[in-house]
Structures are given as C-alpha cells and as structure tokens.
Coordinates of C-alpha atoms (C1' of nucleotides) in Angstrom, one line a residue:
Chain A
M146 CA 19.2 -12.4 35.4
A147 CA 16.8 -11.1 32.8
I148 CA 19.0 -11.0 29.7
R149 CA 21.5 -13.7 29.2
T150 CA 24.9 -12.3 28.1
R151 CA 25.7 -14.6 25.2
Q152 CA 29.4 -13.8 24.6
S153 CA 31.2 -12.0 27.3
Q154 CA 34.6 -13.6 27.9
R155 CA 36.4 -13.3 24.6
R156 CA 35.2 -11.9 21.3
R157 CA 34.2 -14.6 18.8
Q158 CA 33.6 -12.4 15.8
A159 CA 35.7 -9.5 14.7
L160 CA 34.0 -6.2 15.6
S161 CA 32.3 -4.5 12.7
R162 CA 29.4 -2.2 11.9
E163 CA 27.3 -5.2 11.0
R164 CA 28.1 -7.1 14.1
I165 CA 27.3 -4.1 16.3
I166 CA 23.9 -3.6 14.6
E167 CA 23.1 -7.3 15.0
A168 CA 23.8 -7.1 18.7
A169 CA 21.8 -3.9 19.0
V170 CA 18.7 -5.6 17.4
E171 CA 19.1 -8.5 19.9
L172 CA 19.1 -6.0 22.8
L173 CA 16.1 -4.1 21.4
D174 CA 14.1 -7.3 20.8
A175 CA 14.9 -8.5 24.4
A176 CA 14.2 -5.3 26.3
G177 CA 12.8 -2.6 24.1
E178 CA 14.2 0.7 23.3
G179 CA 15.3 1.3 26.9
G180 CA 17.3 -2.0 26.7
L181 CA 19.7 -0.6 24.2
T182 CA 22.3 1.2 26.2
V183 CA 25.9 1.8 25.2
R184 CA 27.0 0.0 28.3
A185 CA 24.9 -3.1 27.7
L186 CA 26.2 -3.2 24.1
T187 CA 29.9 -2.9 25.1
E188 CA 29.4 -5.7 27.7
R189 CA 27.7 -8.0 25.2
L190 CA 30.4 -7.3 22.6
A191 CA 33.2 -7.3 25.1
T192 CA 34.6 -4.0 23.9
G193 CA 34.8 -0.4 25.0
S194 CA 32.3 2.4 24.3
G195 CA 34.7 4.2 21.9
A196 CA 34.6 1.2 19.5
I197 CA 30.8 1.7 19.0
Y198 CA 31.4 5.4 18.1
W199 CA 34.2 4.4 15.8
H200 CA 32.1 2.0 13.8
V201 CA 28.6 3.4 13.8
G202 CA 28.4 6.7 15.6
T203 CA 26.0 7.8 18.3
R204 CA 23.2 5.8 19.9
G205 CA 20.7 7.6 17.7
E206 CA 22.6 6.6 14.5
L207 CA 22.7 3.0 15.7
L208 CA 18.9 3.0 16.3
D209 CA 18.5 4.4 12.7
A210 CA 20.8 1.7 11.3
A211 CA 19.0 -1.1 13.2
T212 CA 15.6 0.2 11.8
D213 CA 16.9 0.4 8.3
T214 CA 18.4 -3.1 8.4
V215 CA 15.3 -4.8 9.8
I216 CA 12.9 -3.0 7.4
A217 CA 15.1 -3.6 4.4
A218 CA 15.2 -7.3 5.3
A219 CA 11.4 -7.5 5.6
L220 CA 10.9 -5.8 2.2
A221 CA 13.5 -8.1 0.6
A222 CA 12.2 -11.4 2.0
E223 CA 10.9 -13.7 -0.6
P224 CA 7.4 -15.1 0.2
A225 CA 6.8 -18.9 0.4
R226 CA 4.5 -18.9 -2.7
A227 CA 5.0 -16.5 -5.5
P228 CA 2.2 -14.0 -5.7
D229 CA 0.5 -13.9 -9.1
T230 CA -1.3 -10.6 -9.1
P231 CA -0.3 -7.1 -8.0
Q232 CA -3.0 -7.3 -5.3
D233 CA -1.4 -10.4 -3.9
E234 CA 2.0 -8.8 -4.1
I235 CA 0.7 -5.8 -2.1
R236 CA -0.7 -8.2 0.5
V237 CA 2.7 -9.9 0.8
V238 CA 4.6 -6.7 1.3
A239 CA 2.0 -5.4 3.8
L240 CA 2.1 -8.7 5.8
G241 CA 5.9 -8.6 5.7
L242 CA 5.9 -5.3 7.5
F243 CA 3.1 -6.4 9.8
D244 CA 5.1 -9.4 10.9
A245 CA 8.4 -7.5 11.2
I246 CA 6.8 -5.0 13.6
A247 CA 5.1 -7.7 15.5
E248 CA 8.5 -9.5 15.9
H249 CA 10.4 -6.3 16.7
Q250 CA 8.0 -4.1 18.7
W251 CA 10.5 -1.3 19.1
L252 CA 10.2 -0.8 15.3
A253 CA 6.8 0.8 15.6
T254 CA 8.2 3.8 17.6
Q255 CA 11.4 4.0 15.5
L256 CA 9.4 4.0 12.3
A257 CA 7.3 6.9 13.6
I258 CA 10.4 8.8 14.6
Q259 CA 12.0 8.4 11.3
L260 CA 8.8 9.2 9.5
T261 CA 8.5 12.4 11.4
R262 CA 12.1 13.5 11.3
S263 CA 12.8 12.7 7.7
P264 CA 9.6 11.8 5.8
W265 CA 11.5 10.7 2.7
G266 CA 14.4 8.9 4.3
P267 CA 15.6 5.5 3.1
V268 CA 13.0 3.5 5.1
T269 CA 10.0 5.4 3.7
L270 CA 11.5 5.4 0.2
G271 CA 11.8 1.7 0.2
I272 CA 8.3 1.1 1.4
F273 CA 6.8 3.5 -1.1
E274 CA 8.8 2.0 -3.9
S275 CA 7.7 -1.6 -3.1
I276 CA 4.0 -0.6 -2.9
G277 CA 4.2 1.9 -5.8
R278 CA 5.5 -0.6 -8.3
Q279 CA 2.4 -2.8 -7.7
V280 CA 0.1 0.2 -7.9
R281 CA 1.6 0.8 -11.4
A282 CA 1.1 -2.9 -12.3
L283 CA -2.5 -2.5 -11.2
G284 CA -3.1 -0.3 -14.2
V285 CA -3.8 2.8 -12.2
P286 CA -3.5 6.0 -14.4
Q287 CA -0.2 7.8 -13.7
G288 CA -1.8 10.9 -12.3
N289 CA -3.2 8.8 -9.5
W290 CA -0.1 6.9 -8.6
F291 CA 0.9 9.1 -5.7
T292 CA -2.5 9.3 -4.1
A293 CA -3.1 5.6 -4.4
T294 CA 0.4 4.6 -3.1
S295 CA 0.1 7.1 -0.2
A296 CA -3.2 5.8 0.8
L297 CA -1.9 2.2 0.9
V298 CA 1.3 3.0 2.7
H299 CA -0.3 5.2 5.3
Y300 CA -3.0 2.7 6.0
I301 CA -0.3 -0.1 6.4
L302 CA 1.8 2.0 8.7
G303 CA -1.1 3.1 10.9
A304 CA -2.5 -0.4 11.2
T305 CA 0.8 -2.0 11.7
I306 CA 1.8 0.4 14.5
Q307 CA -1.4 -0.3 16.4
N308 CA -1.1 -4.0 16.0
A309 CA 2.5 -4.2 17.1
Q310 CA 2.0 -6.0 20.3
I311 CA -1.2 -7.9 19.4
G312 CA 0.3 -9.6 16.4
E313 CA 3.4 -11.0 18.1
D314 CA 4.6 -14.6 17.6
T315 CA 3.0 -15.7 14.3
S316 CA 6.2 -16.6 12.5
V317 CA 8.7 -17.1 15.3
A318 CA 8.1 -20.1 17.5
E319 CA 5.8 -23.0 17.1
P320 CA 5.8 -24.6 20.5
D321 CA 3.9 -21.8 22.3
A322 CA 1.6 -20.8 19.4
D323 CA -1.3 -22.1 21.4
R324 CA -0.3 -20.0 24.4
A325 CA 0.0 -16.9 22.1
D326 CA -3.4 -17.6 20.7
A327 CA -4.8 -17.9 24.2
D328 CA -3.1 -14.6 25.2
R329 CA -4.6 -12.8 22.3
A330 CA -8.1 -14.2 23.0
E331 CA -7.7 -13.0 26.5
F332 CA -6.6 -9.6 25.3
L333 CA -9.5 -9.2 22.9
D334 CA -11.9 -10.4 25.6
A335 CA -10.6 -7.9 28.1
A336 CA -10.8 -5.1 25.5
S337 CA -14.4 -6.1 24.6
R338 CA -15.4 -6.2 28.2
A339 CA -13.8 -2.8 28.8
W340 CA -15.7 -1.2 26.0
Q341 CA -19.0 -2.6 27.2
E342 CA -18.5 -0.8 30.5
L343 CA -17.8 2.6 28.9
D344 CA -20.1 5.5 29.5
P345 CA -22.9 5.2 26.9
G346 CA -23.2 8.9 26.6
D347 CA -19.5 9.4 25.8
Y348 CA -18.7 6.3 23.8
P349 CA -21.9 5.0 22.1
F350 CA -20.0 3.7 19.1
M351 CA -17.3 1.8 20.9
R352 CA -19.9 0.1 23.0
A353 CA -21.8 -0.9 19.9
I354 CA -18.9 -2.6 18.3
A355 CA -17.6 -4.3 21.5
D356 CA -19.1 -7.7 20.3
Q357 CA -17.2 -7.6 17.0
M358 CA -13.9 -7.2 18.9
R359 CA -14.2 -10.6 20.5
E360 CA -14.4 -12.6 17.3
H361 CA -11.9 -10.6 15.4
N362 CA -8.6 -11.8 13.8
D363 CA -5.9 -9.2 13.5
R364 CA -4.4 -10.4 10.3
E365 CA -7.7 -10.9 8.6
Q366 CA -8.8 -7.5 9.8
F367 CA -5.6 -6.0 8.5
L368 CA -6.1 -7.6 5.1
A369 CA -9.8 -6.5 5.0
G370 CA -8.5 -2.9 5.3
I371 CA -6.0 -3.5 2.5
D372 CA -8.9 -4.7 0.3
L373 CA -11.0 -1.7 1.2
V374 CA -8.2 0.7 0.1
L375 CA -7.7 -1.3 -3.1
T376 CA -11.4 -1.0 -3.9
G377 CA -11.1 2.7 -3.3
I378 CA -8.1 2.9 -5.7
T379 CA -10.1 1.0 -8.4
H380 CA -12.8 3.7 -8.3
L381 CA -10.5 6.7 -8.4
Q382 CA -11.5 9.3 -10.9
P383 CA -8.8 9.9 -13.5
P384 CA -7.1 13.1 -12.4
T385 CA -7.4 16.4 -14.2
G386 CA -4.5 18.8 -14.9
Q387 CA -5.9 21.4 -12.5
A388 CA -7.2 20.0 -9.2
H389 CA -10.8 20.8 -8.2
I390 CA -12.2 22.2 -11.4
A391 CA -15.7 21.8 -10.1
E392 CA -16.2 21.6 -6.3
Chain B
M105 CA 19.5 31.8 25.1
A106 CA 17.3 29.5 23.1
I107 CA 14.3 29.1 25.3
R108 CA 13.0 32.1 27.2
T109 CA 12.1 31.4 30.8
R110 CA 8.8 33.0 31.2
Q111 CA 8.3 32.9 34.9
S112 CA 11.3 32.3 37.1
Q113 CA 11.4 34.7 40.0
R114 CA 8.1 34.1 41.8
R115 CA 5.3 31.7 41.0
R116 CA 2.3 33.6 39.4
Q117 CA -0.1 30.7 39.3
A118 CA -0.6 28.1 42.0
L119 CA 1.0 24.8 41.1
S120 CA -1.4 22.2 39.8
R121 CA -1.5 19.2 37.6
E122 CA -3.0 21.4 34.8
R123 CA -0.3 24.1 35.2
I124 CA 2.4 21.5 35.0
I125 CA 1.0 19.9 31.9
E126 CA 0.6 23.3 30.3
A127 CA 4.3 24.1 30.9
A128 CA 5.3 20.7 29.6
V129 CA 3.5 21.3 26.3
E130 CA 5.3 24.6 26.0
L131 CA 8.7 23.0 26.5
L132 CA 7.8 20.2 24.1
D133 CA 6.7 22.6 21.4
A134 CA 9.8 24.7 21.8
A135 CA 12.4 22.0 21.8
G136 CA 10.9 18.6 21.1
E137 CA 10.8 15.5 23.3
G138 CA 14.4 16.1 24.4
G139 CA 13.4 19.6 25.6
L140 CA 11.2 18.2 28.3
T141 CA 13.5 17.5 31.3
V142 CA 12.4 17.6 34.9
R143 CA 15.1 20.2 35.5
A144 CA 13.9 22.5 32.8
L145 CA 10.4 22.1 34.0
T146 CA 11.2 22.9 37.7
E147 CA 13.1 26.0 36.6
R148 CA 10.2 27.2 34.4
L149 CA 7.7 26.6 37.2
A150 CA 10.1 27.8 40.0
T151 CA 9.6 24.7 42.0
G152 CA 11.5 21.5 43.1
S153 CA 11.5 18.2 41.3
G154 CA 9.4 16.5 44.0
A155 CA 6.5 18.8 43.2
I156 CA 6.3 17.3 39.7
Y157 CA 6.2 13.8 41.1
W158 CA 3.6 14.8 43.7
H159 CA 1.2 16.2 41.1
V160 CA 1.6 14.1 38.0
G161 CA 4.1 11.3 38.6
T162 CA 7.1 10.3 36.4
R163 CA 8.3 12.0 33.2
G164 CA 6.6 9.2 31.2
E165 CA 3.3 9.8 32.8
L166 CA 3.7 13.6 32.2
L167 CA 4.3 12.8 28.5
D168 CA 1.2 10.7 28.3
A169 CA -0.9 13.4 30.1
A170 CA 0.4 16.0 27.6
T171 CA -0.5 13.8 24.7
D172 CA -4.0 13.1 26.0
T173 CA -4.6 16.7 26.7
V174 CA -3.6 18.0 23.2
I175 CA -5.4 15.2 21.3
A176 CA -8.6 15.6 23.4
A177 CA -8.5 19.4 22.6
A178 CA -8.1 18.7 18.9
L179 CA -11.0 16.3 18.9
A180 CA -13.2 18.7 20.9
A181 CA -12.5 21.8 18.9
E182 CA -15.5 23.2 17.1
P183 CA -15.0 23.9 13.4
A184 CA -15.6 27.4 11.9
R185 CA -18.4 26.2 9.7
A186 CA -20.7 23.4 10.8
P187 CA -20.2 20.3 8.6
D188 CA -23.4 19.1 7.1
T189 CA -22.6 15.6 6.0
P190 CA -20.9 12.7 7.7
Q191 CA -18.2 12.9 5.1
D192 CA -17.6 16.5 5.9
E193 CA -17.5 15.7 9.6
I194 CA -14.8 13.1 9.0
R195 CA -12.8 15.6 7.1
V196 CA -13.1 18.0 9.9
V197 CA -11.9 15.5 12.5
A198 CA -9.1 14.3 10.3
L199 CA -7.8 17.8 9.6
G200 CA -8.1 18.6 13.3
L201 CA -5.6 15.8 14.0
F202 CA -3.5 16.8 11.0
D203 CA -3.1 20.3 12.2
A204 CA -2.6 19.3 15.9
I205 CA 0.4 17.2 14.9
A206 CA 1.7 19.8 12.6
E207 CA 1.6 22.3 15.5
H208 CA 3.0 19.9 18.0
Q209 CA 5.5 17.7 16.2
W210 CA 6.4 15.6 19.2
L211 CA 2.8 14.3 19.1
A212 CA 3.7 12.1 16.1
T213 CA 6.1 10.0 18.2
Q214 CA 4.1 10.1 21.3
L215 CA 1.0 8.9 19.5
A216 CA 3.0 6.0 18.0
I217 CA 4.3 5.1 21.4
Q218 CA 0.9 5.1 23.0
L219 CA -0.5 3.2 20.1
T220 CA 2.1 0.5 20.5
R221 CA 2.1 0.3 24.3
S222 CA -1.7 0.4 24.8
P223 CA -3.5 0.1 21.5
W224 CA -6.9 0.9 23.1
G225 CA -5.9 3.6 25.5
P226 CA -7.9 6.8 25.9
V227 CA -6.3 8.5 22.9
T228 CA -7.0 5.8 20.4
L229 CA -10.5 5.3 22.0
G230 CA -11.3 9.0 21.5
I231 CA -10.2 9.0 17.8
F232 CA -12.1 5.8 17.0
E233 CA -15.2 7.1 18.7
S234 CA -15.1 10.3 16.8
I235 CA -14.6 8.7 13.4
G236 CA -16.9 5.7 14.2
R237 CA -19.9 7.8 14.9
Q238 CA -19.7 9.3 11.4
V239 CA -19.2 5.9 9.8
R240 CA -22.4 4.9 11.4
A241 CA -24.1 8.1 10.2
L242 CA -22.9 7.2 6.7
G243 CA -25.3 4.2 6.7
V244 CA -22.6 1.6 6.7
P245 CA -24.0 -1.8 7.7
Q246 CA -23.1 -2.6 11.3
G247 CA -21.0 -5.7 10.4
N248 CA -18.6 -3.3 8.6
W249 CA -18.3 -0.6 11.2
F250 CA -15.1 -1.9 12.6
T251 CA -13.4 -2.5 9.2
A252 CA -14.5 0.9 7.9
T253 CA -13.5 2.8 11.0
S254 CA -10.1 1.1 11.3
A255 CA -9.3 1.9 7.7
L256 CA -10.0 5.5 8.1
V257 CA -8.3 5.9 11.5
H258 CA -5.2 4.0 10.4
Y259 CA -4.9 6.0 7.2
I260 CA -5.3 9.3 9.1
L261 CA -2.6 8.3 11.7
G262 CA -0.1 7.2 9.1
A263 CA -0.6 10.2 6.8
T264 CA -0.6 12.6 9.8
I265 CA 2.6 11.2 11.2
Q266 CA 4.4 11.5 7.9
N267 CA 3.2 15.0 7.4
A268 CA 4.1 16.3 10.9
Q269 CA 6.9 18.6 9.9
I270 CA 5.7 19.5 6.4
G271 CA 2.3 20.7 7.5
E272 CA 3.6 23.1 10.1
D273 CA 2.2 26.7 10.6
T274 CA -1.2 26.7 8.9
S275 CA -3.2 27.8 11.9
V276 CA -0.7 29.5 14.1
A277 CA 0.8 32.7 12.7
E278 CA -0.2 34.8 9.7
P279 CA 2.8 37.1 9.3
D280 CA 5.2 34.4 8.1
A281 CA 2.7 32.3 6.2
D282 CA 4.4 33.3 2.9
R283 CA 7.7 32.2 4.4
A284 CA 6.3 28.9 5.4
D285 CA 4.9 28.4 1.9
A286 CA 8.3 29.2 0.5
D287 CA 9.9 26.7 2.9
R288 CA 7.5 24.0 1.8
A289 CA 8.0 24.7 -1.9
E290 CA 11.7 24.5 -1.3
F291 CA 11.3 21.2 0.6
L292 CA 9.1 19.7 -2.1
D293 CA 11.5 20.8 -4.7
A294 CA 14.5 19.3 -2.9
A295 CA 12.6 16.0 -2.5
S296 CA 11.6 16.0 -6.1
R297 CA 15.2 16.6 -7.3
A298 CA 16.5 13.9 -4.9
W299 CA 14.1 11.4 -6.4
Q300 CA 15.1 12.2 -9.9
E301 CA 18.7 11.4 -9.0
L302 CA 17.9 8.0 -7.6
D303 CA 19.2 4.8 -9.2
P304 CA 16.7 3.9 -11.9
G305 CA 17.3 0.3 -11.4
D306 CA 16.5 0.4 -7.7
Y307 CA 13.8 3.1 -7.6
P308 CA 12.0 3.2 -10.9
F309 CA 8.7 4.1 -9.3
M310 CA 9.9 7.0 -7.1
R311 CA 11.7 8.5 -10.2
A312 CA 8.5 8.3 -12.2
I313 CA 6.5 10.3 -9.6
A314 CA 9.2 12.9 -8.9
D315 CA 7.3 15.5 -11.0
Q316 CA 4.1 15.1 -9.1
M317 CA 5.8 15.8 -5.9
R318 CA 6.7 19.4 -6.9
E319 CA 3.1 20.5 -7.5
H320 CA 1.5 18.7 -4.6
N321 CA -0.3 20.2 -1.7
D322 CA -0.2 18.3 1.6
R323 CA -3.6 19.1 2.8
E324 CA -5.3 18.4 -0.5
Q325 CA -3.3 15.2 -0.9
F326 CA -4.3 14.2 2.6
L327 CA -8.0 14.8 1.8
A328 CA -7.7 12.9 -1.5
G329 CA -6.7 9.9 0.6
I330 CA -9.6 10.3 2.9
D331 CA -12.0 10.4 -0.1
L332 CA -10.3 7.3 -1.5
V333 CA -10.9 5.4 1.7
L334 CA -14.5 6.7 1.8
T335 CA -15.1 5.4 -1.7
G336 CA -13.7 2.0 -0.6
I337 CA -16.2 2.0 2.4
T338 CA -19.1 2.7 0.1
H339 CA -18.2 -0.3 -2.0
L340 CA -17.8 -2.7 1.0
Q341 CA -19.6 -6.0 0.6
P342 CA -22.1 -6.6 3.4
P343 CA -20.4 -9.0 5.8
T344 CA -21.5 -12.6 6.3
G345 CA -21.8 -14.2 9.7
Q346 CA -18.9 -16.5 8.9
A347 CA -15.9 -14.9 7.4
H348 CA -14.6 -16.2 4.1
I349 CA -17.4 -18.6 3.1
A350 CA -16.1 -18.7 -0.4
E351 CA -12.5 -17.7 -1.0
Chain C
dA59 C1' -1.3 18.1 52.2
dC60 C1' 2.1 20.1 49.6
dC61 C1' 6.7 21.3 48.5
dT62 C1' 12.1 21.6 48.7
dG63 C1' 16.5 20.2 47.0
dA64 C1' 20.6 17.3 48.0
dA65 C1' 21.9 12.7 47.0
dC66 C1' 22.0 8.6 44.1
dA67 C1' 22.3 5.6 40.3
dC68 C1' 22.5 5.6 35.6
dC69 C1' 23.1 7.4 31.1
dG70 C1' 25.6 9.1 26.3
dT71 C1' 29.7 11.0 24.7
dT72 C1' 34.6 12.4 24.5
dC73 C1' 39.3 11.8 24.2
dA74 C1' 44.1 10.9 25.7
dA75 C1' 46.4 6.9 25.6
dG76 C1' 47.5 2.5 23.8
dT77 C1' 48.4 -1.2 19.9
Chain D
dA225 C1' 43.3 2.1 11.6
dC226 C1' 41.2 0.4 15.5
dC227 C1' 40.2 0.0 20.2
dT228 C1' 40.3 0.9 25.6
dG229 C1' 38.1 2.8 29.6
dA230 C1' 38.4 6.7 32.8
dA231 C1' 36.3 11.1 33.1
dC232 C1' 32.5 14.4 32.3
dA233 C1' 28.1 16.5 32.0
dC234 C1' 23.5 15.5 32.3
dC235 C1' 19.6 12.9 33.3
dG236 C1' 15.2 10.8 36.2
dT237 C1' 13.9 9.6 40.7
dT238 C1' 13.8 9.2 45.7
dC239 C1' 13.2 10.8 50.2
dA240 C1' 14.3 13.1 54.7
dA241 C1' 13.2 17.4 56.0
dG242 C1' 10.5 21.4 56.2
dT243 C1' 5.8 24.1 56.2

DNA sequence: ACCTGAACACCGTTCAAGT
DNA sequence: ACCTGAACACCGTTCAAGT
C-alpha cells in the first residue's frame, strides 16, 4: 500500500530519458535509495527493464543523472527577491542547496558518492562555479580564490549533509508546517536530553552545549556558519608566490 | 585473482565481533563498498552466514560498526609530536580524519550515510567532542561554541570527503610514494587542462582558477581552509541572548 | 551458546525476439 | 530505433538442524 502507483495501465507520456529520470526522483523521494529498483521503475512507467537501459543505462547511471538534474535545478532556481550583494547571493545559493537536500534526502548520500568518485564532476563543478563567481565579486585577491571558494563549498556541503533530515518541509507544504515545527522541536529536545546524560568524563563539551541545542534554529545556524567563513575570507592574507616563506 | 583469500582452510582466530569487523574493513579497503558481501566475508572467515548475523547482525550494522571502529581509531591516535596550542590540536584531529578517509575511501560515503540517517550518532558525537574541546581551549565565548565547532566540523567533513581519493597513500607505504606523487600531479594536470577547455560562457570562474590547480597541494590547501575558519572564529561577535536584535 | 549451510525472496543486467 | 520480458547470476537474510 505504501507507494501509490500513479500510472500503471497505459502510458500517458512517451518514454524518454527525461521521463525516466523524473519517475526515478519520485521513487527516491518516496522511499529513499532503496526505493529505486528497476522493477519498481518499470512498473511505474508501464514498460520493460530493457527500455530503462536503452534510454539511460544502468541503475548507477540513473542515480547520477537524477542527482545532476536536481542539483542543477537548485542552482538555477531564481530567488524570490533579487540579492543585492555577493554575500547575499552566496546565502541564496547555499540555502538553495540546503533546501534541495532537505527535500530530497537521498541527495546527501548521492552527493557524497559523486564527490568521492569524481571530485570534479559536473555537480561539484556547478557548485564551485556558482560560489566562485561571488567570491570574485567580493573583491578577494585572485591568489585566494581557490582557498576561499573551497572553504565555503566544503562548509556548505558538510552542513547540508548533516541537516538533511532535520531541515525537511520548509518549502514544500504549508498545511503541516506546524507539525513539522513540532517534530523538529521534539527532535532537538531529545538530542539535548541525550547529551545531558552523556558520561561527563568522555563528553564534557557536548554536555556543556546541550542547552544551546534546544533553542537552536537550523537555518539560522547554517547562515551563522556562512557568515563565519565569509569573515575568515575577508581577513585572508594576500598570498605570496611561494607558500610558507616564513613558518 | 583480485583479492587474496588470506585464511580459508582452517580458522586461525576464534570468531568474534572484533574479528568479523576486522575482516570487513579488509574487504572494504580492497574492493570498496561493493566488495563487502556476506558471502565473501564467510569465505574469508571460513564460516557460515549465520555466524555473521549471530555476532554483529545485518550487513548494514556491520558497515556501521566498521565505520565507528575506524573513525574512533583515527580520533584516538596519538600524533608523533605533541601539539602545543589548541590550533595545532585542531589541525592534528583534522589531518587524522583526512588521512583515515584517504586510506579507507569507503569511509567518505559511509560517513555521509551516517550523518544523514542519524546526525548525532556516535561518529558525529566523537568528532564534535574532539573539535569542541579545542574550541573551548581557544577561549571562544560559550555562546559561540556551537557555531564555531559546527563550522570547523562541517568544513572538515566536506573537504575530507572531496579529497578522499586524491589524498591516498601518505601514511601507508613508502616505496611507491614517488609514484603516488606522480599520479597526483597527473590528476591535477588533467583537471587543470579540463577546466581550461570549459565553455567560457558557462564556467568563467573555473577557467580562471585552472592555473592554481596545477601547483596545489591537497594537505596544504586543506590546512589553509582550517586556518581560514579559525580566523573567522576569532572575529565572531559575542552572542546576545536574543538572536538578531538588530538586523 | 555458537555455528552451519540450504532455501527463499529479491535484485540488476542481458539479450533474443518482436515491432 | 525502440521496446518487451524471460532468463541468469548474484545478493542479504532466515532458520531448522547440529554441536
């Protein structure tokens, strides 16, 4: 009963690479990575397994294509209000990724897999380019572009992966926004309580910050981290030709 | 022929949870996540599949246990020279994770999976605690502990995941250190050339930094990012009770 | 308590055959 | 060129049976 099969009797749309990727994203959203099986896909699309391989290739290639598609859409999405400084633009791009991963939790793992397997594949390239342009607009000296952009991108990816399941909802449905808020408060409360019960000998730090956890807002916290990195970028020493002249 | 079966005829060590995890790590190191199958494991350990389930549980639980074990070891490892400032200690912890993931590439994905599924599981907790203690030692005001620690941890995780395959070797074997260096130079050169051939309309930034890629050292670059975040932490505003009094 | 291994359900992929 | 679906090899997990 879990997943409703939306179109099983006769095919409504012609089969195509795009249609297959779209259906794959629906399955992934509904049931996670394990939910995307060739059989479930052929059933949903009312076709045979060979058709999938004809249009997109193996299951792995389909996963890559789904990841590329969703990330590219998140990077291309125009924000409601036009940002007027490079800092704002960076926040917009970062929140775009943050929300995309919250909406499609399977993205966190897929992103990590692509990052590991091909560190400079299309996905990473797109993210670096988006952030890098704003770093340039910030007036950072050219020799620091790579360091500054890497720091931002890596912070964004790490934070975004950890917040995948916490951030949920936000932009999707309004009706149960209250319920989502309640869920999150409950989650934070549980985490906070768990930390307070940790062995003080092993986890003195986590115990000490247990209080802060309760009253913390994921998006605000995420943006505070962005600001911290931006501050670090502002104070970068202009690079020398040779690294580490004086250590 | 690929993987040498080290002990097949008769069992040399008594079967135990620890022995199974050890063998799992060997399989993962040799052939990645796909290389860890229950059948390969039972063959290597000269046992039946039921024994695995008796001692550790499902394949997923075994993957979690392997991840926990390797990360805990990386965090507990004592550095060659004792670090004498909190900043140095942070660099030591960060490089410990950097090297662990370079040595065990499958860790990058597993870490991301655990981070997504249980954001405050034992792995994340251990990393936060290690870094958090040093943030406290740095003299950061308590209200900023969480923000500062998150920024560091998320940067470290993001950077470390992307550098998983580039960083390889380093601490393992000396004989082919030259060869590994050559491999990396080749890799960087290829990336640099690929960026120079990108469409200037779509990727102006990546084209502009293609040169920097060639002469870049992963570990130095990683540490430069750490320093950037540390600088940002130093310049954090002391927090107010209510967030965003004046926007 | 600890271990064996056949049996089961499910999976990705291929490919001869159709249109 | 595009699609079908049976067949194949392989997988994780269970469990009655052994010690």
